[in-house]
mmCIF file of N, CA, C and O in Angstrom:
data_model
loop_
_atom_site.group_PDB
_atom_site.id
_atom_site.type_symbol
_atom_site.label_atom_id
_atom_site.label_comp_id
_atom_site.label_asym_id
_atom_site.label_seq_id
_atom_site.Cartn_x
_atom_site.Cartn_y
_atom_site.Cartn_z
ATOM 1 N N MET A 30 19.631 10.283 9.348
ATOM 2 C CA MET A 30 18.362 10.482 8.880
ATOM 3 C C MET A 30 17.736 9.803 7.439
ATOM 4 O O MET A 30 18.279 9.652 6.950
ATOM 5 N N SER A 31 16.526 9.403 7.435
ATOM 6 C CA SER A 31 15.976 8.572 6.708
ATOM 7 C C SER A 31 15.411 9.452 5.618
ATOM 8 O O SER A 31 15.060 10.492 5.713
ATOM 9 N N PRO A 32 15.564 8.726 4.326
ATOM 10 C CA PRO A 32 14.784 9.170 3.332
ATOM 11 C C PRO A 32 13.444 9.746 3.270
ATOM 12 O O PRO A 32 12.668 8.741 4.006
ATOM 13 N N PRO A 33 12.856 10.629 2.977
ATOM 14 C CA PRO A 33 11.220 10.995 2.947
ATOM 15 C C PRO A 33 10.804 9.590 2.164
ATOM 16 O O PRO A 33 11.066 8.986 1.241
ATOM 17 N N LEU A 34 9.330 9.447 3.051
ATOM 18 C CA LEU A 34 8.420 8.473 2.158
ATOM 19 C C LEU A 34 7.906 8.958 0.933
ATOM 20 O O LEU A 34 7.534 10.020 0.872
ATOM 21 N N SER A 35 7.612 8.041 0.071
ATOM 22 C CA SER A 35 6.964 8.280 -1.171
ATOM 23 C C SER A 35 5.779 8.575 -0.948
ATOM 24 O O SER A 35 4.852 7.848 0.290
ATOM 25 N N LEU A 36 4.845 9.159 -1.887
ATOM 26 C CA LEU A 36 3.557 9.614 -1.393
ATOM 27 C C LEU A 36 2.376 8.381 -2.125
ATOM 28 O O LEU A 36 2.730 7.767 -2.991
ATOM 29 N N VAL A 37 1.592 8.150 -1.198
ATOM 30 C CA VAL A 37 0.488 7.164 -1.665
ATOM 31 C C VAL A 37 -0.340 8.194 -2.323
ATOM 32 O O VAL A 37 -1.261 8.996 -1.903
ATOM 33 N N GLU A 38 -0.886 7.454 -3.680
ATOM 34 C CA GLU A 38 -2.046 8.071 -4.469
ATOM 35 C C GLU A 38 -3.263 7.624 -4.641
ATOM 36 O O GLU A 38 -2.925 6.050 -4.903
ATOM 37 N N TRP A 39 -4.039 7.830 -3.730
ATOM 38 C CA TRP A 39 -5.615 7.181 -3.718
ATOM 39 C C TRP A 39 -6.195 7.353 -4.875
ATOM 40 O O TRP A 39 -6.360 8.866 -5.323
ATOM 41 N N ILE A 40 -6.967 6.146 -5.631
ATOM 42 C CA ILE A 40 -7.547 6.536 -7.089
ATOM 43 C C ILE A 40 -9.269 6.507 -6.708
ATOM 44 O O ILE A 40 -9.334 5.422 -6.045
ATOM 45 N N ALA A 41 -10.079 7.482 -7.320
ATOM 46 C CA ALA A 41 -11.519 7.354 -6.780
ATOM 47 C C ALA A 41 -11.990 6.907 -5.312
ATOM 48 O O ALA A 41 -11.265 7.720 -4.651
ATOM 49 N N SER A 42 -12.659 6.051 -5.237
ATOM 50 C CA SER A 42 -12.981 5.865 -3.804
ATOM 51 C C SER A 42 -12.107 4.760 -2.809
ATOM 52 O O SER A 42 -12.758 4.298 -2.133
ATOM 53 N N SER A 43 -10.915 4.509 -3.492
ATOM 54 C CA SER A 43 -10.306 3.340 -2.379
ATOM 55 C C SER A 43 -9.823 3.863 -1.009
ATOM 56 O O SER A 43 -9.643 2.981 -0.350
ATOM 57 N N LEU A 44 -9.684 4.939 -0.928
ATOM 58 C CA LEU A 44 -9.304 5.418 0.367
ATOM 59 C C LEU A 44 -10.832 5.272 1.351
ATOM 60 O O LEU A 44 -10.687 4.409 2.318
ATOM 61 N N ASP A 45 -11.607 5.506 1.038
ATOM 62 C CA ASP A 45 -13.284 5.309 1.324
ATOM 63 C C ASP A 45 -13.495 3.986 1.410
ATOM 64 O O ASP A 45 -13.760 3.400 2.518
ATOM 65 N N ASP A 46 -12.948 3.139 0.573
ATOM 66 C CA ASP A 46 -13.349 1.607 0.749
ATOM 67 C C ASP A 46 -12.493 1.083 1.660
ATOM 68 O O ASP A 46 -12.865 0.233 2.252
ATOM 69 N N LEU A 47 -11.271 1.241 1.759
ATOM 70 C CA LEU A 47 -10.331 0.833 2.874
ATOM 71 C C LEU A 47 -10.848 1.304 4.222
ATOM 72 O O LEU A 47 -10.588 0.268 4.982
ATOM 73 N N LYS A 48 -11.461 2.174 4.353
ATOM 74 C CA LYS A 48 -11.721 2.450 5.732
ATOM 75 C C LYS A 48 -13.400 1.645 6.252
ATOM 76 O O LYS A 48 -13.652 1.617 7.445
ATOM 77 N N ASP A 49 -13.656 1.137 5.214
ATOM 78 C CA ASP A 49 -14.705 0.239 5.628
ATOM 79 C C ASP A 49 -14.110 -1.079 6.049
ATOM 80 O O ASP A 49 -15.365 -2.005 6.264
ATOM 81 N N PHE A 50 -13.136 -1.486 5.537
ATOM 82 C CA PHE A 50 -12.574 -2.735 5.823
ATOM 83 C C PHE A 50 -12.834 -3.143 7.393
ATOM 84 O O PHE A 50 -12.433 -2.107 8.253
ATOM 85 N N PRO A 51 -12.387 -4.418 7.995
ATOM 86 C CA PRO A 51 -12.231 -4.749 9.157
ATOM 87 C C PRO A 51 -10.884 -3.935 9.928
ATOM 88 O O PRO A 51 -9.763 -3.999 8.984
ATOM 89 N N GLU A 52 -10.793 -3.558 10.874
ATOM 90 C CA GLU A 52 -9.461 -3.214 11.521
ATOM 91 C C GLU A 52 -8.427 -4.059 11.118
ATOM 92 O O GLU A 52 -7.244 -3.596 10.688
ATOM 93 N N GLU A 53 -8.225 -5.547 11.088
ATOM 94 C CA GLU A 53 -7.273 -6.153 11.092
ATOM 95 C C GLU A 53 -6.755 -6.076 9.556
ATOM 96 O O GLU A 53 -5.421 -6.109 9.119
ATOM 97 N N VAL A 54 -7.553 -5.838 8.548
ATOM 98 C CA VAL A 54 -7.372 -5.895 7.089
ATOM 99 C C VAL A 54 -6.687 -4.469 6.927
ATOM 100 O O VAL A 54 -5.695 -3.957 6.222
ATOM 101 N N LYS A 55 -7.394 -3.524 7.876
ATOM 102 C CA LYS A 55 -6.755 -1.890 7.539
ATOM 103 C C LYS A 55 -5.507 -1.987 7.527
ATOM 104 O O LYS A 55 -4.434 -1.426 7.525
ATOM 105 N N GLN A 56 -4.878 -2.726 9.010
ATOM 106 C CA GLN A 56 -3.606 -2.737 9.577
ATOM 107 C C GLN A 56 -2.683 -3.237 8.982
ATOM 108 O O GLN A 56 -1.571 -2.608 8.493
ATOM 109 N N ALA A 57 -3.016 -4.499 8.061
ATOM 110 C CA ALA A 57 -2.273 -5.029 7.175
ATOM 111 C C ALA A 57 -1.986 -4.306 5.967
ATOM 112 O O ALA A 57 -0.896 -4.185 5.430
ATOM 113 N N VAL A 58 -3.145 -3.635 5.254
ATOM 114 C CA VAL A 58 -2.908 -2.882 4.018
ATOM 115 C C VAL A 58 -1.925 -1.793 4.461
ATOM 116 O O VAL A 58 -0.979 -1.165 3.768
ATOM 117 N N GLY A 59 -2.211 -1.157 5.583
ATOM 118 C CA GLY A 59 -1.222 -0.274 5.959
ATOM 119 C C GLY A 59 0.126 -0.451 6.093
ATOM 120 O O GLY A 59 0.867 0.237 5.433
ATOM 121 N N TYR A 60 0.310 -1.519 6.756
ATOM 122 C CA TYR A 60 1.872 -1.725 6.738
ATOM 123 C C TYR A 60 2.279 -1.970 5.336
ATOM 124 O O TYR A 60 3.393 -1.851 5.062
ATOM 125 N N ALA A 61 1.538 -2.863 4.792
ATOM 126 C CA ALA A 61 2.174 -3.146 3.176
ATOM 127 C C ALA A 61 2.096 -1.778 2.442
ATOM 128 O O ALA A 61 3.438 -1.641 1.704
ATOM 129 N N LEU A 62 1.577 -0.863 2.635
ATOM 130 C CA LEU A 62 1.662 0.433 1.815
ATOM 131 C C LEU A 62 2.501 1.400 2.620
ATOM 132 O O LEU A 62 3.718 1.898 1.744
ATOM 133 N N TYR A 63 2.694 1.077 3.839
ATOM 134 C CA TYR A 63 4.015 1.577 4.625
ATOM 135 C C TYR A 63 5.337 1.318 4.067
ATOM 136 O O TYR A 63 6.539 1.782 3.745
ATOM 137 N N LEU A 64 5.695 -0.210 3.960
ATOM 138 C CA LEU A 64 6.767 -0.837 3.151
ATOM 139 C C LEU A 64 7.023 -0.465 1.809
ATOM 140 O O LEU A 64 7.857 -0.195 1.432
ATOM 141 N N ALA A 65 5.920 -0.321 1.072
ATOM 142 C CA ALA A 65 5.885 0.224 -0.085
ATOM 143 C C ALA A 65 6.471 2.100 -0.096
ATOM 144 O O ALA A 65 7.447 1.978 -1.089
ATOM 145 N N GLN A 66 6.055 2.702 0.576
ATOM 146 C CA GLN A 66 6.562 4.086 0.728
ATOM 147 C C GLN A 66 8.065 3.870 1.151
ATOM 148 O O GLN A 66 8.859 4.735 0.355
ATOM 149 N N CYS A 67 8.654 2.954 1.759
ATOM 150 C CA CYS A 67 9.885 2.839 2.095
ATOM 151 C C CYS A 67 10.522 2.315 0.923
ATOM 152 O O CYS A 67 12.083 2.034 1.189
ATOM 153 N N GLY A 68 10.093 1.827 -0.195
ATOM 154 C CA GLY A 68 10.830 1.226 -1.160
ATOM 155 C C GLY A 68 10.963 -0.123 -1.064
ATOM 156 O O GLY A 68 11.843 -0.707 -2.146
ATOM 157 N N GLU A 69 10.325 -0.982 -0.233
ATOM 158 C CA GLU A 69 10.255 -2.334 -0.159
ATOM 159 C C GLU A 69 8.976 -3.153 -0.418
ATOM 160 O O GLU A 69 8.111 -2.173 -1.120
ATOM 161 N N LYS A 70 8.920 -4.146 -0.065
ATOM 162 C CA LYS A 70 7.853 -4.913 -0.901
ATOM 163 C C LYS A 70 7.373 -5.923 0.311
ATOM 164 O O LYS A 70 8.087 -6.666 1.129
ATOM 165 N N HIS A 71 6.001 -5.850 0.529
ATOM 166 C CA HIS A 71 5.466 -6.958 1.831
ATOM 167 C C HIS A 71 5.483 -8.364 1.151
ATOM 168 O O HIS A 71 5.548 -8.396 -0.265
ATOM 169 N N PRO A 72 5.971 -9.349 1.585
ATOM 170 C CA PRO A 72 6.022 -10.804 1.276
ATOM 171 C C PRO A 72 4.643 -11.279 0.647
ATOM 172 O O PRO A 72 4.875 -12.109 -0.181
ATOM 173 N N ASN A 73 3.689 -10.652 1.082
ATOM 174 C CA ASN A 73 2.505 -11.195 0.301
ATOM 175 C C ASN A 73 1.979 -9.956 -1.150
ATOM 176 O O ASN A 73 0.926 -10.391 -1.579
ATOM 177 N N ALA A 74 2.552 -9.167 -0.995
ATOM 178 C CA ALA A 74 2.374 -8.306 -2.079
ATOM 179 C C ALA A 74 2.658 -8.821 -3.632
ATOM 180 O O ALA A 74 3.650 -9.180 -3.782
ATOM 181 N N LYS A 75 1.715 -8.355 -4.600
ATOM 182 C CA LYS A 75 2.165 -8.958 -5.949
ATOM 183 C C LYS A 75 1.984 -7.643 -6.836
ATOM 184 O O LYS A 75 0.942 -7.081 -6.397
ATOM 185 N N PRO A 76 2.579 -7.303 -7.547
ATOM 186 C CA PRO A 76 2.447 -6.384 -8.525
ATOM 187 C C PRO A 76 1.768 -6.277 -9.645
ATOM 188 O O PRO A 76 1.475 -7.717 -9.889
ATOM 189 N N PHE A 77 1.146 -5.525 -9.905
ATOM 190 C CA PHE A 77 -0.244 -5.571 -11.337
ATOM 191 C C PHE A 77 0.484 -5.774 -12.613
ATOM 192 O O PHE A 77 1.674 -5.440 -12.587
ATOM 193 N N LYS A 78 0.140 -6.698 -13.374
ATOM 194 C CA LYS A 78 0.779 -7.125 -14.264
ATOM 195 C C LYS A 78 0.072 -5.910 -15.508
ATOM 196 O O LYS A 78 -0.803 -5.388 -15.501
ATOM 197 N N GLY A 79 1.119 -5.695 -16.550
ATOM 198 C CA GLY A 79 0.615 -4.647 -17.526
ATOM 199 C C GLY A 79 1.000 -3.622 -17.239
ATOM 200 O O GLY A 79 0.862 -2.657 -18.209
ATOM 201 N N PHE A 80 1.977 -3.015 -15.894
ATOM 202 C CA PHE A 80 2.094 -1.610 -15.717
ATOM 203 C C PHE A 80 3.454 -1.361 -15.592
ATOM 204 O O PHE A 80 4.235 -2.398 -15.113
ATOM 205 N N LYS A 81 3.542 -0.583 -16.405
ATOM 206 C CA LYS A 81 5.473 -0.069 -16.712
ATOM 207 C C LYS A 81 5.859 -0.161 -15.420
ATOM 208 O O LYS A 81 5.523 0.847 -14.750
ATOM 209 N N GLY A 82 6.941 -0.799 -15.171
ATOM 210 C CA GLY A 82 7.966 -0.585 -13.651
ATOM 211 C C GLY A 82 7.184 -1.014 -12.549
ATOM 212 O O GLY A 82 7.658 -0.550 -11.685
ATOM 213 N N ALA A 83 6.117 -1.911 -12.370
ATOM 214 C CA ALA A 83 5.512 -2.103 -11.296
ATOM 215 C C ALA A 83 6.371 -3.559 -10.767
ATOM 216 O O ALA A 83 5.831 -3.301 -9.451
ATOM 217 N N GLY A 84 6.997 -3.959 -11.232
ATOM 218 C CA GLY A 84 7.926 -5.144 -10.577
ATOM 219 C C GLY A 84 9.117 -4.776 -9.635
ATOM 220 O O GLY A 84 9.425 -3.774 -9.968
ATOM 221 N N PHE A 85 9.480 -5.673 -8.751
ATOM 222 C CA PHE A 85 10.545 -5.536 -7.857
ATOM 223 C C PHE A 85 11.303 -6.528 -8.035
ATOM 224 O O PHE A 85 11.357 -7.948 -8.221
#
């Protein structure tokens, strides 16, 4: 059995904003978020600078 996925925390209008994107973009972002929930990193993902613990 695999470990549970980490939760995604949506800030302000970020989820509503994502819903307005084209389907192809939503799928790409969704997959990248899924990988992050699994503790992995999408090859195109870059951590924010200045956030403690954001680097992989």
